[in-house]
PDB file of C-alpha atoms in Angstrom:
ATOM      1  CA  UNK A 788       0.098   1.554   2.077  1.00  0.00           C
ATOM      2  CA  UNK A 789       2.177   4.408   0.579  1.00  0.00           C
ATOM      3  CA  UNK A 790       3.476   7.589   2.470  1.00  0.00           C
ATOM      4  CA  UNK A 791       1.970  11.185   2.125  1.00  0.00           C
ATOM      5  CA  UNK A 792       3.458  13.962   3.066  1.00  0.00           C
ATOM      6  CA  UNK A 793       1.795  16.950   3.599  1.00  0.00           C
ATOM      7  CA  UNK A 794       2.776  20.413   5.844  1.00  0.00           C
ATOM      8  CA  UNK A 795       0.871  20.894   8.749  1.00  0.00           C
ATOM      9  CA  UNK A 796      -0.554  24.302  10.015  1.00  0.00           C
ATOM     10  CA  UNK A 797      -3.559  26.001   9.135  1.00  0.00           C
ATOM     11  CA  UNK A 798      -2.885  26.885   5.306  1.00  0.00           C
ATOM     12  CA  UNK A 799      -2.616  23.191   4.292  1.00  0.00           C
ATOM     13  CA  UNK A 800      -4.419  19.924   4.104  1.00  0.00           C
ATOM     14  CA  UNK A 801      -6.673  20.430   6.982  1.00  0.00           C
ATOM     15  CA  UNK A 802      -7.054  16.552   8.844  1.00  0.00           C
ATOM     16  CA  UNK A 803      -9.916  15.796   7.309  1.00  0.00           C
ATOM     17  CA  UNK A 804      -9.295  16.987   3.801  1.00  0.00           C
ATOM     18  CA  UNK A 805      -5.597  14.638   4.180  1.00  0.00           C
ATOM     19  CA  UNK A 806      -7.846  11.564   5.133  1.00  0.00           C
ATOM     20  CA  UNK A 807     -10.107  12.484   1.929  1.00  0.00           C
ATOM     21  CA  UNK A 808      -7.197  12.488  -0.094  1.00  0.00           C
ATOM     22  CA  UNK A 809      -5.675   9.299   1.510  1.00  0.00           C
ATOM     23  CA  UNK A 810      -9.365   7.557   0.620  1.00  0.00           C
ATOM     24  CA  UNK A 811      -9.447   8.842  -3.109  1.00  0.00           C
ATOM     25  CA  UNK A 812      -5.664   7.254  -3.549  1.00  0.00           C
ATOM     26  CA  UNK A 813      -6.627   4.341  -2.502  1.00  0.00           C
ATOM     27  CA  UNK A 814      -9.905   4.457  -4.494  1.00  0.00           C
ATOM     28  CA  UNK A 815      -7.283   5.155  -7.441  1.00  0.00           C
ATOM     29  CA  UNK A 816      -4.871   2.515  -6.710  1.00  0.00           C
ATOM     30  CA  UNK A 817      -8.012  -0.106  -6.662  1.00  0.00           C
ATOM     31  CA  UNK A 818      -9.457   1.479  -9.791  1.00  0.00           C
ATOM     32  CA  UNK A 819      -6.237   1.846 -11.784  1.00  0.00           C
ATOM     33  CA  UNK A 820      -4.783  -1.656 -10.605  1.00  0.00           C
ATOM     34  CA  UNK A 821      -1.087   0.613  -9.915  1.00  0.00           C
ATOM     35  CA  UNK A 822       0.046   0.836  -6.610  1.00  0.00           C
ATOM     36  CA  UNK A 823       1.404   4.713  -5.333  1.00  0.00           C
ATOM     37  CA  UNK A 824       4.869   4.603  -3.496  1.00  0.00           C
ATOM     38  CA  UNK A 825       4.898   8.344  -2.329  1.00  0.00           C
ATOM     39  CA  UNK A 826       2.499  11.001  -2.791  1.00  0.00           C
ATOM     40  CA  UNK A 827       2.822  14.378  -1.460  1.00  0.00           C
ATOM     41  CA  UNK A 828       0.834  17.958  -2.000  1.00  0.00           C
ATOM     42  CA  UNK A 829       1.613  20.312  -4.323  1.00  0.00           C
ATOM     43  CA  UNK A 830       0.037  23.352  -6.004  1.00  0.00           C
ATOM     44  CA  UNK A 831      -0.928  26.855  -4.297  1.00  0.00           C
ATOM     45  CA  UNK A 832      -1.279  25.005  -0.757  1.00  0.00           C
ATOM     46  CA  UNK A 833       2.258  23.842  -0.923  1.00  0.00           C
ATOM     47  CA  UNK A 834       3.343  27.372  -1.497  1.00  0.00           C
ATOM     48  CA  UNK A 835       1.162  28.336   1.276  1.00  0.00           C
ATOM     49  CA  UNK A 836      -0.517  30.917  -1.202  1.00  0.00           C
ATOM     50  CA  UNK A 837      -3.977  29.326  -2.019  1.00  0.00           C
ATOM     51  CA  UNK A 838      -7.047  31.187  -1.727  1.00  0.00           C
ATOM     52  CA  UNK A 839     -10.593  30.137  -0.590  1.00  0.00           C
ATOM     53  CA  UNK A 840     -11.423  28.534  -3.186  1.00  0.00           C
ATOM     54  CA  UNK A 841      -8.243  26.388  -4.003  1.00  0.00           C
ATOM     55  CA  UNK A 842      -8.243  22.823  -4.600  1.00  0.00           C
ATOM     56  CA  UNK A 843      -5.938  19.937  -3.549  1.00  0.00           C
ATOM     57  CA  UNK A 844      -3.382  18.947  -5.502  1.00  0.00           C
ATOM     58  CA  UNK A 845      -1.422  15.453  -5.072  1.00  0.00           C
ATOM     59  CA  UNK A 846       1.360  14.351  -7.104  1.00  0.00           C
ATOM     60  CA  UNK A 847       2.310  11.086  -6.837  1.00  0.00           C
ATOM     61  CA  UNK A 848       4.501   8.524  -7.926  1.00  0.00           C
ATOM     62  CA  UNK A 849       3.196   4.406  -8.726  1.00  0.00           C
ATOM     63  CA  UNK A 850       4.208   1.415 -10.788  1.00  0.00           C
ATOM     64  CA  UNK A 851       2.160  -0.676 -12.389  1.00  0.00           C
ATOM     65  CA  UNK A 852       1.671  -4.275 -12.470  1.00  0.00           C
ATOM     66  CA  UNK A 853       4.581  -6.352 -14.145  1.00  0.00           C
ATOM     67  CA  UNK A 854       2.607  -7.138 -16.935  1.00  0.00           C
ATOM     68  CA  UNK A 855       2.421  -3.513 -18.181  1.00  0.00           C
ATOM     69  CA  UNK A 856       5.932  -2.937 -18.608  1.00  0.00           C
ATOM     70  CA  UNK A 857       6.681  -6.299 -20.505  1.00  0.00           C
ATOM     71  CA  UNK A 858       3.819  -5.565 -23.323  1.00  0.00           C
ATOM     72  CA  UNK A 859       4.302  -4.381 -26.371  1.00  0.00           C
ATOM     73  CA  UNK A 860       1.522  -1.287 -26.310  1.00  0.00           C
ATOM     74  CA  UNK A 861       2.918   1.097 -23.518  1.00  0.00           C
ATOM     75  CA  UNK A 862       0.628   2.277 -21.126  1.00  0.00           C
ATOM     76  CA  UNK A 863       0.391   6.296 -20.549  1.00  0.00           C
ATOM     77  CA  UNK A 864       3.167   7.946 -17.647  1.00  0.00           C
ATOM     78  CA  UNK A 865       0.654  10.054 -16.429  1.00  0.00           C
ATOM     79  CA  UNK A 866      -2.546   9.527 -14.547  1.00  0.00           C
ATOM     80  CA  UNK A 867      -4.646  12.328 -14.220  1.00  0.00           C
ATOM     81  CA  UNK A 868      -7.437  12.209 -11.877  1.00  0.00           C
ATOM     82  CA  UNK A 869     -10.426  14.766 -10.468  1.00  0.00           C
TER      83      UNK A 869
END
């Protein structure tokens, strides 16, 4: 499993919305075959300045499977996901 780290209080990742996010990084690890060391929130509810109808944003950072790095096509740095 990897670590998340998220602020508590009422203008961040409510329970709920953390365990979403949990569930769709795992879904992401599975689906991506990497596997996600730390991931942690970022984006207007990091700043504490998001507005009703802000999304969650998760930066994270993975490694891929051995095979990836010793190949001669390099795979993209950057995953994005929605």
């Amino acid at each position: 499993t990897f670590s998340f780290y998220f602020s508590s209080g009422s203008f961040s990742f409510s329970v709920p919305a953390a365990q979403t996010v949990r569930s769709f990084l795992h879904d992401l690890e599975e689906q991506r075959q990497i596997k996600i060391l730390f991931a942690v929130e970022s984006g207007s509810r990091a700043w504490r300045i998001e507005s009703a109808d802000s999304d969650y944003d998760v930066r994270f950072v993975y490694c891929r499977p051995l095979k990836d790095y010793v190949n001669l096509a390099r795979p993209d740095d950057v995953i994005n996901a929605a």
